Short mmCIF file of C-alpha atoms in Angstrom, two decimals:
data_model
loop_
_atom_site.label_atom_id
_atom_site.label_comp_id
_atom_site.label_asym_id
_atom_site.label_seq_id
_atom_site.Cartn_x
_atom_site.Cartn_y
_atom_site.Cartn_z
CA MET A 25 8.31 18.90 -8.21
CA GLY A 26 6.47 20.76 -5.51
CA LEU A 27 9.41 20.67 -3.10
CA SER A 28 9.42 23.10 -0.21
CA THR A 29 12.55 25.22 -0.59
CA MET A 30 14.70 27.47 1.58
CA GLY A 31 13.49 30.51 -0.28
CA THR A 32 11.39 31.64 -3.20
CA SER A 33 14.28 32.11 -5.60
CA ASP A 34 15.02 29.73 -8.45
CA HIS A 35 18.54 29.23 -7.11
CA ALA A 36 17.26 27.91 -3.77
CA SER A 37 14.87 25.58 -5.60
CA VAL A 38 17.70 24.17 -7.73
CA VAL A 39 19.84 23.69 -4.59
CA SER A 40 16.97 21.82 -2.93
CA ILE A 41 16.45 19.51 -5.92
CA ASN A 42 20.20 18.85 -6.11
CA ILE A 43 20.24 17.84 -2.44
CA PHE A 44 17.40 15.35 -2.88
CA VAL A 45 18.78 13.81 -6.09
CA ALA A 46 22.25 13.43 -4.52
CA LEU A 47 20.67 11.84 -1.43
CA LEU A 48 18.65 9.43 -3.56
CA CYS A 49 21.86 8.29 -5.26
CA ALA A 50 23.51 7.89 -1.84
CA CYS A 51 20.54 5.83 -0.58
CA ILE A 52 20.75 3.48 -3.57
CA VAL A 53 24.53 2.96 -3.19
CA ILE A 54 24.46 2.55 0.62
CA GLY A 55 21.34 0.37 0.44
CA HIS A 56 23.13 -1.93 -2.02
CA LEU A 57 26.19 -2.17 0.23
CA LEU A 58 24.01 -3.02 3.25
CA GLU A 59 21.75 -5.42 1.35
CA GLU A 60 22.92 -8.49 3.29
CA ASN A 61 22.95 -6.72 6.64
CA ARG A 62 20.84 -8.50 9.24
CA TRP A 63 19.39 -5.40 10.87
CA VAL A 64 19.12 -2.66 8.27
CA ASN A 65 16.89 -2.40 5.18
CA GLU A 66 16.48 0.31 2.53
CA SER A 67 13.64 2.11 4.32
CA ILE A 68 15.68 2.53 7.50
CA THR A 69 18.77 3.53 5.49
CA ALA A 70 16.82 6.32 3.73
CA LEU A 71 15.27 7.47 7.01
CA ILE A 72 18.66 7.70 8.77
CA ILE A 73 20.24 9.54 5.81
CA GLY A 74 17.28 11.96 5.86
CA LEU A 75 17.76 12.59 9.59
CA CYS A 76 21.51 13.18 9.19
CA THR A 77 20.90 15.56 6.26
CA GLY A 78 18.32 17.46 8.33
CA VAL A 79 20.88 17.95 11.10
CA VAL A 80 23.47 19.24 8.60
CA ILE A 81 20.97 21.71 7.06
CA LEU A 82 19.95 23.02 10.49
CA LEU A 83 23.60 23.48 11.46
CA THR A 84 24.45 25.32 8.22
CA THR A 85 21.51 27.70 8.73
CA LYS A 86 22.44 28.11 12.44
CA TRP A 87 19.05 26.69 13.55
CA LYS A 88 17.23 29.66 12.00
CA SER A 89 15.58 28.15 8.94
CA SER A 90 14.17 24.71 8.25
CA HIS A 91 11.67 25.39 5.47
CA ILE A 92 13.26 22.79 3.21
CA LEU A 93 11.97 20.22 5.70
CA VAL A 94 8.27 21.16 5.60
CA PHE A 95 6.12 18.15 4.72
CA SER A 96 3.95 18.71 1.64
CA GLU A 97 0.76 16.66 1.44
CA ASP A 98 0.46 17.40 -2.29
CA LEU A 99 3.92 15.99 -2.96
CA PHE A 100 3.02 12.86 -1.03
CA PHE A 101 -0.50 12.17 -2.30
CA ILE A 102 -0.10 13.40 -5.90
CA TYR A 103 3.45 12.37 -6.84
CA LEU A 104 4.86 9.74 -4.46
CA LEU A 105 1.97 7.50 -3.43
CA PRO A 106 0.45 6.59 -6.86
CA PRO A 107 3.52 4.80 -8.33
CA ILE A 108 4.06 2.83 -5.11
CA ILE A 109 0.46 1.57 -4.88
CA PHE A 110 0.11 0.97 -8.63
CA ASN A 111 3.26 -1.13 -8.79
CA ALA A 112 2.01 -3.12 -5.80
CA GLY A 113 -1.15 -4.03 -7.74
CA PHE A 114 0.74 -4.60 -10.97
CA GLN A 115 3.25 -7.04 -9.45
CA VAL A 116 0.96 -8.90 -7.02
CA LYS A 117 0.36 -12.61 -7.48
CA LYS A 118 -3.34 -12.42 -8.06
CA LYS A 119 -4.31 -15.99 -7.26
CA GLN A 120 -2.83 -15.74 -3.76
CA PHE A 121 -4.39 -12.31 -3.27
CA PHE A 122 -7.90 -13.31 -4.32
CA ARG A 123 -7.73 -16.74 -2.69
CA ASN A 124 -7.18 -14.93 0.63
CA PHE A 125 -9.42 -12.01 -0.28
CA MET A 126 -11.90 -12.48 2.59
CA THR A 127 -9.11 -12.74 5.17
CA ILE A 128 -7.39 -9.69 3.67
CA MET A 129 -10.64 -7.71 3.84
CA LEU A 130 -11.16 -8.90 7.43
CA PHE A 131 -7.73 -7.59 8.45
CA GLY A 132 -7.66 -4.53 6.20
CA ALA A 133 -11.21 -3.21 6.68
CA VAL A 134 -12.74 -4.77 9.82
CA GLY A 135 -9.40 -4.88 11.63
CA THR A 136 -8.66 -1.25 10.84
CA LEU A 137 -12.10 -0.27 12.18
CA ILE A 138 -11.42 -2.17 15.44
CA SER A 139 -8.02 -0.48 15.77
CA PHE A 140 -9.63 2.89 14.97
CA VAL A 141 -12.23 2.46 17.76
CA ILE A 142 -9.65 1.39 20.37
CA ILE A 143 -7.19 4.21 19.57
CA SER A 144 -9.97 6.83 19.42
CA LEU A 145 -11.37 5.76 22.82
CA GLY A 146 -7.86 5.69 24.25
CA ALA A 147 -7.19 9.21 22.94
CA ILE A 148 -10.42 10.49 24.53
CA ALA A 149 -9.57 8.80 27.85
CA PHE A 150 -5.92 9.92 28.11
CA PHE A 151 -5.53 13.16 26.15
CA ARG A 152 -8.42 15.24 27.51
CA LYS A 153 -6.36 16.21 30.55
CA TRP A 154 -2.98 16.45 28.87
CA VAL A 155 -3.61 18.06 25.50
CA THR A 156 -5.79 21.17 25.37
CA GLY A 157 -7.72 22.48 22.38
CA LEU A 158 -8.79 19.14 20.89
CA ASP A 159 -12.42 18.24 20.13
CA ILE A 160 -14.25 15.00 19.26
CA SER A 161 -13.29 15.18 15.57
CA ASP A 162 -9.61 15.49 16.57
CA TYR A 163 -9.82 12.40 18.79
CA LEU A 164 -11.48 10.39 16.02
CA ALA A 165 -8.91 11.71 13.53
CA ILE A 166 -6.14 10.42 15.86
CA GLY A 167 -7.79 6.98 15.64
CA ALA A 168 -7.72 7.11 11.82
CA ILE A 169 -4.16 8.52 11.71
CA PHE A 170 -2.65 5.78 13.89
CA SER A 171 -4.66 2.99 12.29
CA ALA A 172 -2.71 3.57 9.05
CA THR A 173 0.05 0.95 8.95
CA ASP A 174 3.28 0.95 6.97
CA SER A 175 4.29 -2.59 6.01
CA VAL A 176 7.14 -1.56 3.69
CA CYS A 177 9.88 -2.75 6.07
CA THR A 178 8.25 -6.16 6.49
CA LEU A 179 7.51 -6.61 2.78
CA GLN A 180 11.15 -5.89 1.97
CA VAL A 181 12.10 -8.87 4.17
CA LEU A 182 9.29 -11.31 3.24
CA ASN A 183 9.70 -13.40 0.10
CA GLN A 184 6.64 -13.67 -2.12
CA ASP A 185 7.80 -17.10 -3.36
CA GLU A 186 8.87 -18.63 -0.03
CA THR A 187 5.88 -17.52 2.09
CA PRO A 188 3.08 -16.75 -0.40
CA LEU A 189 0.25 -16.89 2.16
CA LEU A 190 2.00 -14.61 4.64
CA TYR A 191 3.15 -12.19 1.95
CA SER A 192 -0.31 -11.90 0.38
CA LEU A 193 -1.93 -11.27 3.79
CA VAL A 194 0.58 -8.61 4.92
CA PHE A 195 0.69 -6.96 1.51
CA GLY A 196 -3.08 -7.07 0.87
CA GLU A 197 -3.90 -5.84 4.36
CA GLY A 198 -1.43 -2.96 3.98
CA VAL A 199 -3.11 -1.64 0.83
CA VAL A 200 -6.69 -2.07 2.11
CA ASN A 201 -5.66 -0.63 5.47
CA ASP A 202 -4.22 2.54 3.90
CA ALA A 203 -7.37 3.00 1.83
CA THR A 204 -9.62 2.34 4.87
CA SER A 205 -7.70 4.83 7.03
CA VAL A 206 -7.88 7.57 4.39
CA VAL A 207 -11.60 6.90 3.75
CA LEU A 208 -12.26 6.98 7.52
CA PHE A 209 -10.30 10.20 7.87
CA ASN A 210 -12.20 11.88 5.03
CA ALA A 211 -15.53 10.69 6.43
CA ILE A 212 -14.68 12.17 9.84
CA GLN A 213 -13.97 15.54 8.22
CA ASN A 214 -17.21 15.47 6.20
CA PHE A 215 -19.65 14.58 8.99
CA ASP A 216 -20.99 16.63 11.89
CA LEU A 217 -19.70 14.54 14.78
CA VAL A 218 -20.78 16.88 17.57
CA HIS A 219 -24.34 15.49 17.50
CA ILE A 220 -23.85 11.78 16.82
CA ASP A 221 -26.99 9.64 16.47
CA ALA A 222 -28.01 6.39 14.76
CA ILE A 223 -28.68 8.13 11.42
CA ILE A 224 -25.23 9.73 11.38
CA VAL A 225 -23.61 6.33 12.11
CA LEU A 226 -25.61 4.64 9.31
CA GLN A 227 -24.68 7.43 6.87
CA PHE A 228 -21.05 7.05 7.91
CA VAL A 229 -21.10 3.27 7.26
CA GLY A 230 -23.04 3.69 3.99
CA ASN A 231 -20.61 6.32 2.74
CA PHE A 232 -17.69 4.08 3.72
CA ILE A 233 -19.03 1.07 1.76
CA LYS A 234 -19.96 3.22 -1.25
CA LEU A 235 -16.45 4.70 -1.41
CA PHE A 236 -14.90 1.24 -1.34
CA ILE A 237 -17.08 -0.14 -4.14
CA THR A 238 -16.95 2.91 -6.43
CA SER A 239 -13.18 3.34 -6.02
CA THR A 240 -12.59 -0.30 -6.92
CA LEU A 241 -14.90 -0.12 -9.96
CA LEU A 242 -13.21 3.06 -11.22
CA GLY A 243 -9.80 1.37 -11.06
CA ALA A 244 -11.11 -1.69 -12.92
CA VAL A 245 -12.71 0.51 -15.62
CA GLY A 246 -9.44 2.45 -16.07
CA GLY A 247 -7.48 -0.78 -16.52
CA LEU A 248 -10.02 -2.28 -18.94
CA LEU A 249 -10.14 0.93 -21.00
CA SER A 250 -6.35 0.89 -21.43
CA ALA A 251 -6.50 -2.80 -22.42
CA TYR A 252 -9.23 -2.17 -25.01
CA ILE A 253 -7.45 0.84 -26.56
CA ILE A 254 -4.09 -0.94 -26.87
CA LYS A 255 -5.69 -4.17 -28.18
CA LYS A 256 -7.63 -2.33 -30.88
CA LEU A 257 -4.93 0.10 -32.00
CA TYR A 258 -1.78 -2.07 -31.65
CA PHE A 259 0.48 0.83 -30.72
CA GLY A 260 3.46 -1.52 -30.56
CA ARG A 261 3.55 -1.91 -34.34
CA HIS A 262 4.62 1.72 -34.52
CA SER A 263 6.04 2.67 -31.14
CA THR A 264 6.80 0.87 -27.89
CA ASP A 265 7.06 4.27 -26.23
CA ARG A 266 3.40 4.99 -26.93
CA GLU A 267 2.28 1.74 -25.30
CA VAL A 268 4.34 2.35 -22.17
CA ALA A 269 3.32 6.02 -21.98
CA LEU A 270 -0.37 5.15 -22.36
CA MET A 271 -0.22 2.57 -19.55
CA ILE A 272 1.53 5.00 -17.19
CA LEU A 273 -0.82 7.89 -18.00
CA MET A 274 -4.01 5.82 -17.82
CA ALA A 275 -2.99 4.52 -14.39
CA TYR A 276 -2.20 8.02 -13.16
CA LEU A 277 -5.43 9.36 -14.67
CA SER A 278 -7.47 6.78 -12.75
CA TYR A 279 -5.81 7.88 -9.49
CA MET A 280 -6.33 11.60 -10.10
CA LEU A 281 -9.92 11.04 -11.27
CA ALA A 282 -10.63 9.20 -8.00
CA GLU A 283 -9.20 12.12 -6.03
CA LEU A 284 -11.26 14.57 -8.10
CA LEU A 285 -14.44 12.61 -7.32
CA ASP A 286 -13.54 12.35 -3.60
CA LEU A 287 -13.02 8.59 -3.84
CA SER A 288 -10.09 6.51 -2.58
CA GLY A 289 -7.26 6.98 -5.08
CA ILE A 290 -5.26 4.25 -3.30
CA LEU A 291 -7.89 1.57 -3.97
CA THR A 292 -8.52 2.84 -7.50
CA VAL A 293 -4.90 2.77 -8.67
CA PHE A 294 -4.28 -0.57 -6.90
CA PHE A 295 -7.10 -2.35 -8.75
CA CYS A 296 -6.13 -0.53 -11.95
CA GLY A 297 -2.70 -2.16 -11.57
CA ILE A 298 -4.25 -5.60 -11.06
CA VAL A 299 -6.50 -5.27 -14.15
CA MET A 300 -3.64 -3.91 -16.28
CA SER A 301 -1.39 -6.84 -15.37
CA HIS A 302 -4.19 -9.29 -16.25
CA TYR A 303 -5.25 -7.75 -19.59
CA THR A 304 -3.28 -4.72 -20.83
CA TRP A 305 0.18 -6.16 -20.19
CA HIS A 306 -0.52 -9.11 -22.49
CA ASN A 307 -1.71 -6.86 -25.33
CA VAL A 308 1.61 -5.05 -25.74
CA THR A 309 4.80 -6.18 -27.48
CA GLU A 310 7.52 -8.16 -25.75
CA SER A 311 9.79 -5.11 -25.47
CA SER A 312 6.94 -3.13 -23.92
CA ARG A 313 6.35 -5.87 -21.36
CA ILE A 314 9.95 -5.81 -20.21
CA THR A 315 9.97 -2.01 -20.23
CA THR A 316 6.74 -1.59 -18.26
CA LYS A 317 7.74 -4.18 -15.67
CA HIS A 318 11.00 -2.39 -14.89
CA THR A 319 9.65 1.14 -15.35
CA PHE A 320 6.85 0.66 -12.79
CA ALA A 321 9.21 -1.05 -10.35
CA THR A 322 11.81 1.73 -10.75
CA LEU A 323 9.29 4.55 -10.27
CA SER A 324 7.96 2.80 -7.16
CA PHE A 325 11.46 2.28 -5.77
CA ILE A 326 12.46 5.93 -6.28
CA ALA A 327 9.19 7.21 -4.77
CA GLU A 328 9.56 4.91 -1.76
CA THR A 329 13.15 5.97 -1.11
CA PHE A 330 12.27 9.64 -1.60
CA LEU A 331 9.41 9.24 0.85
CA PHE A 332 11.55 7.92 3.70
CA LEU A 333 14.18 10.58 3.01
CA TYR A 334 11.47 13.22 3.13
CA VAL A 335 10.01 11.92 6.39
CA GLY A 336 13.48 11.75 7.97
CA MET A 337 14.26 15.35 7.04
CA ASP A 338 10.83 16.65 8.05
CA ALA A 339 11.21 15.12 11.51
CA LEU A 340 13.68 17.90 12.34
CA ASP A 341 11.43 20.82 11.38
CA ILE A 342 12.51 23.14 14.21
CA GLU A 343 9.38 25.31 14.19
CA LYS A 344 7.06 22.58 15.51
CA TRP A 345 9.50 21.39 18.17
CA LYS A 346 9.74 24.92 19.63
CA PHE A 347 6.08 24.71 20.70
CA VAL A 348 6.69 21.63 22.86
CA SER A 349 10.18 22.51 24.11
CA ASP A 350 8.80 23.91 27.39
CA SER A 351 7.07 20.61 28.28
CA PRO A 352 9.04 17.70 26.80
CA GLY A 353 7.50 15.33 29.36
CA THR A 354 4.03 15.85 27.87
CA SER A 355 5.25 15.11 24.36
CA ILE A 356 7.07 11.94 25.49
CA GLY A 357 4.01 10.83 27.49
CA VAL A 358 1.65 11.35 24.54
CA SER A 359 4.02 9.49 22.19
CA SER A 360 4.35 6.59 24.63
CA ILE A 361 0.58 6.27 25.07
CA LEU A 362 0.08 6.38 21.30
CA LEU A 363 2.65 3.59 20.83
CA GLY A 364 0.95 1.53 23.53
CA MET A 365 -2.47 2.00 21.89
CA VAL A 366 -1.03 1.02 18.50
CA LEU A 367 0.30 -2.23 20.05
CA VAL A 368 -2.99 -3.03 21.80
CA GLY A 369 -5.20 -1.95 18.86
CA ARG A 370 -3.25 -4.19 16.50
CA ALA A 371 -3.34 -7.22 18.80
CA ALA A 372 -7.08 -6.71 19.44
CA PHE A 373 -7.95 -7.71 15.89
CA VAL A 374 -5.05 -9.76 14.43
CA PHE A 375 -5.39 -12.74 16.78
CA PRO A 376 -9.22 -12.89 17.06
CA LEU A 377 -9.71 -12.40 13.31
CA SER A 378 -7.00 -14.98 12.54
CA PHE A 379 -8.90 -17.42 14.78
CA LEU A 380 -12.14 -16.70 12.87
CA SER A 381 -10.36 -17.07 9.54
CA ASN A 382 -8.87 -20.42 10.57
CA LEU A 383 -12.31 -21.71 11.56
CA SER A 384 -13.51 -21.25 7.99
CA LYS A 385 -10.50 -23.07 6.47
CA LYS A 386 -10.51 -26.87 6.31
CA SER A 387 -7.06 -27.37 4.80
CA PRO A 388 -4.14 -26.98 7.27
CA ASN A 389 -2.11 -25.32 4.48
CA GLU A 390 -4.65 -22.47 4.28
CA LYS A 391 -4.72 -21.80 8.02
CA ILE A 392 -2.59 -19.08 9.60
CA PRO A 393 -0.14 -20.59 12.15
CA PHE A 394 0.47 -18.71 15.40
CA LYS A 395 4.01 -17.71 14.37
CA GLN A 396 2.67 -16.14 11.19
CA GLN A 397 -0.03 -14.39 13.23
CA VAL A 398 2.75 -12.81 15.32
CA THR A 399 4.51 -11.74 12.10
CA ILE A 400 1.28 -10.18 10.78
CA TRP A 401 0.81 -8.36 14.10
CA TRP A 402 4.40 -7.10 14.00
CA ALA A 403 4.17 -6.09 10.33
CA GLY A 404 1.44 -3.55 11.07
CA LEU A 405 3.09 -1.88 14.08
CA MET A 406 5.16 0.51 11.98
CA ARG A 407 3.66 3.87 11.11
CA GLY A 408 4.79 5.85 8.06
CA ALA A 409 4.12 8.65 5.63
CA VAL A 410 0.33 8.10 5.47
CA SER A 411 0.09 8.78 9.21
CA ILE A 412 2.24 11.91 8.89
CA ALA A 413 0.26 13.20 5.89
CA LEU A 414 -3.07 12.74 7.69
CA ALA A 415 -1.69 14.33 10.88
CA TYR A 416 -0.55 17.40 8.95
CA ASN A 417 -3.94 17.59 7.26
CA GLN A 418 -5.74 17.57 10.61
CA PHE A 419 -3.43 19.61 12.83
CA THR A 420 -1.69 22.16 10.56
CA ARG A 421 -2.39 24.75 7.92
CA ALA A 422 0.11 24.77 5.03
CA GLY A 423 2.55 22.75 7.12
CA HIS A 424 2.52 25.15 10.08
CA THR A 425 0.65 25.36 13.35
CA GLN A 426 0.34 28.08 15.98
CA LEU A 427 -1.59 25.98 18.53
CA ARG A 428 0.28 24.12 21.26
CA GLY A 429 -2.12 21.15 21.29
CA ASN A 430 -1.79 20.70 17.54
CA ALA A 431 2.01 20.98 17.73
CA ILE A 432 2.09 18.26 20.40
CA MET A 433 0.08 15.92 18.16
CA ILE A 434 2.32 16.62 15.15
CA THR A 435 5.57 16.06 17.07
CA SER A 436 4.12 12.97 18.77
CA THR A 437 3.15 11.55 15.36
CA ILE A 438 6.70 12.16 14.07
CA THR A 439 8.14 10.53 17.21
CA VAL A 440 5.92 7.44 16.82
CA VAL A 441 6.79 7.13 13.10
CA LEU A 442 10.54 7.44 13.73
CA PHE A 443 10.56 5.11 16.73
CA SER A 444 8.37 2.44 15.12
CA THR A 445 10.29 2.50 11.82
CA LEU A 446 13.80 2.58 13.32
CA VAL A 447 13.26 0.28 16.33
CA PHE A 448 10.53 -2.09 15.12
CA GLY A 449 11.87 -1.99 11.56
CA THR A 450 15.38 -2.92 12.72
CA ILE A 451 14.10 -6.00 14.55
CA THR A 452 11.85 -7.06 11.64
CA LYS A 453 14.45 -8.89 9.55
CA PRO A 454 15.77 -11.23 12.30
CA LEU A 455 12.23 -11.71 13.68
CA VAL A 456 10.82 -12.77 10.30
CA LYS A 457 13.74 -15.16 9.74
CA LEU A 458 13.17 -16.66 13.20
CA LEU A 459 9.39 -17.05 12.88
CA CYS A 460 9.14 -17.99 9.21
CA ALA A 461 12.18 -20.27 8.88
CA LYS A 462 10.13 -23.47 9.07
CA HIS A 463 7.59 -22.23 6.53
CA SER A 464 10.23 -21.24 4.04
CA GLY A 465 9.91 -23.28 0.86
CA ALA A 466 6.85 -25.20 2.08
CA THR A 467 4.61 -23.75 -0.58
CA SER A 468 7.28 -22.15 -2.71
CA GLU A 469 6.77 -21.15 -6.30
CA PRO A 470 9.45 -20.83 -8.97
CA THR A 471 11.48 -17.65 -8.78
CA THR A 472 11.91 -17.62 -12.56
CA PRO A 473 10.35 -14.98 -14.81
CA LYS A 474 7.45 -17.43 -15.20
CA SER A 475 5.97 -16.11 -11.95
CA PHE A 476 5.71 -12.72 -13.62
CA LEU A 477 5.14 -13.69 -17.25
CA TYR A 478 2.15 -15.80 -16.29
CA PRO A 479 0.13 -13.71 -13.82
CA LEU A 480 -2.20 -15.81 -11.77
CA LEU A 481 -5.96 -16.12 -12.17
CA ASP A 482 -5.20 -17.58 -15.56
CA ASN A 483 -5.08 -20.92 -17.36
CA GLY A 484 -1.36 -21.48 -16.93
CA GLN A 485 -0.39 -25.13 -16.87
CA GLY A 486 0.84 -26.07 -13.44
CA SER A 487 -0.63 -23.00 -11.76
CA GLU A 488 -2.83 -25.26 -9.63
CA VAL A 489 0.09 -27.51 -8.70
CA GLU A 490 2.30 -24.59 -7.71
CA THR A 491 -0.13 -23.40 -5.07
CA GLY A 492 -0.70 -26.86 -3.66
CA VAL A 493 -4.24 -27.31 -5.06
CA MET A 494 -4.73 -30.14 -7.53
CA CYS A 495 -7.74 -28.68 -9.30
CA VAL A 496 -10.60 -26.29 -8.86
CA PRO A 497 -13.62 -28.44 -7.89
CA ARG A 498 -16.50 -28.32 -10.32
CA PRO A 499 -19.37 -26.67 -8.45
CA THR A 500 -22.49 -28.79 -8.78
CA SER A 501 -24.64 -27.41 -6.00
CA LEU A 502 -25.11 -24.72 -3.37
CA ARG A 503 -23.25 -27.02 -0.97
CA MET A 504 -20.05 -26.62 -3.00
CA LEU A 505 -20.40 -22.83 -2.88
CA LEU A 506 -20.79 -22.94 0.90
CA THR A 507 -17.89 -25.33 1.51
CA LYS A 508 -15.37 -23.85 -0.95
CA PRO A 509 -16.55 -20.33 -1.75
CA THR A 510 -13.20 -18.96 -2.96
CA HIS A 511 -12.53 -21.87 -5.32
CA THR A 512 -16.08 -21.76 -6.65
CA VAL A 513 -15.99 -18.02 -7.33
CA HIS A 514 -12.61 -18.49 -9.00
CA HIS A 515 -14.03 -21.28 -11.18
CA TYR A 516 -16.95 -19.16 -12.34
CA TRP A 517 -14.70 -16.13 -12.83
CA ARG A 518 -12.40 -18.10 -15.14
CA LYS A 519 -15.34 -19.29 -17.25
CA PHE A 520 -16.67 -15.73 -17.50
CA ASP A 521 -13.19 -14.35 -18.21
CA ASP A 522 -12.53 -16.84 -21.00
CA ALA A 523 -15.97 -16.47 -22.59
CA PHE A 524 -16.54 -12.70 -22.42
CA MET A 525 -13.66 -10.61 -21.02
CA ARG A 526 -10.62 -11.85 -22.95
CA PRO A 527 -12.26 -11.77 -26.39
CA VAL A 528 -13.05 -8.08 -25.81
CA PHE A 529 -10.12 -6.84 -23.72
CA GLY A 530 -7.37 -9.24 -24.77
CA GLY A 531 -5.04 -10.70 -22.22
CA ARG A 532 -2.96 -13.84 -22.37
CA GLY A 533 -4.12 -16.49 -24.83
CA PHE A 534 -5.76 -19.71 -23.77
CA ALA A 535 -2.53 -21.70 -24.21
CA PRO A 536 0.75 -20.44 -22.66
CA PHE A 537 3.11 -18.87 -25.15
CA VAL A 538 6.46 -17.16 -25.07
CA PRO A 539 6.18 -13.39 -25.65
CA GLY A 540 7.42 -12.47 -29.12
CA SER A 541 7.16 -16.05 -30.44
CA PRO A 542 5.28 -17.14 -33.59
CA THR A 543 2.45 -18.28 -31.27
CA GLU A 544 1.97 -14.69 -30.13
CA ARG A 545 2.00 -13.40 -33.68
CA SER A 546 -0.59 -15.97 -34.75
CA ILE A 547 -2.83 -15.01 -31.85
CA HIS A 548 -2.55 -11.35 -32.84
CA GLU A 549 -3.37 -12.27 -36.44
CA ASN A 550 -6.44 -14.22 -35.30
CA ASP A 551 -7.56 -11.25 -33.21
CA GLU A 552 -7.26 -8.99 -36.25
CA SER A 553 -9.22 -11.31 -38.56
#
């Protein structure tokens, strides 16, 4: 599994794996018992259990060894992140996501860039005197590291059915933000930033846009390829296991291929999940649909829990804290300034961009109320594993550092992640209930399996009514495109999807049917003829 162990022996490796599996079981049981608790959610539970386990391990080794706690970027980026992001794309309500696509891109891409600039300038202004040994690329890397949000705590509290607009904005921004931060970070490492000029800036922007587009296209191609293969071969007639295995492996292949080509694996696997839920999922048998739905959700849940456990245990890696033990004031000061810049950087784009977004919306139901703006601002204050992974990449070699300045940045990152997750995360549940109470149920959608069995961006009867829109207006002129761009694009997309995409790649039939019913079998027979 790529776990860092207490030694090189097989016995130590087995002990390490046993510890993590036992802790995962404990997290699931304790998380279930605390499910109705007002202050605690599963992320915080896993983080606290990880911290407590780290203390126990340090005590049993008499503070001499903490190698089991070393954060592994490979474990994070190769094994834990893909199932979380893929399941997010697979389960998302696509109509809400694409209806708010421009706002999501504003927050996730433009907003992240604004936050990146503010945090980078703040780091240059404050850390030059305090932290020695850092150069311009380090300061810019700090901007990218602390622009990476972690909305897991908020998403665990928000209800996709009760507050669809808020959920889609927080969720969509979180995915695009992670991808933007990683792309920014990689671009910083690939460019010569000592001699910055207009050409370098243009190359930087061009590379950024190219990565976004190519990563998205690769994910879509991976999803369409899986849909085409399963539609043509009908694996389900012989084996449900083959269908499920092919979907899992094709999704993982798209992620790893993106990493191999130096693209954004996060964006690729996210859009692969969206395409698979729109086409591939409807080409498999009923048993495969149920299996894939729960398999992807389970893998994501385990990876998420493992991640917070891992971060909690790594926070107590004694080797890095030894470097800053002689000047704890500096470490606390750096952490406090970073937290302050995160708060300011987030506010600097959420409220202005929400104002701009509201200007373009004519319907009051589509506008973002101030209380929801506060929730969106709060949702992005927490920092998580992406920040830690990027910090380790920039400031350590193989999980270790011998430079005091680098050690300060690593420990400060850990402090910010722990503080923001435990303190901000604890307040999230009551805050969301307070701010979103009036919006609850206003635009609710059924919580029945229908919301999953009929993914949006389709021809489902009542799908327009559920989202509060009577019908998609028929575009007759350029004026319609300018006044209702999202609806118009959606209208044209549905015509194109029905005429060209579904006949080739499958997907749900033109009339709703119950999976496994005679209707489904007749559709399959028509496809074969």
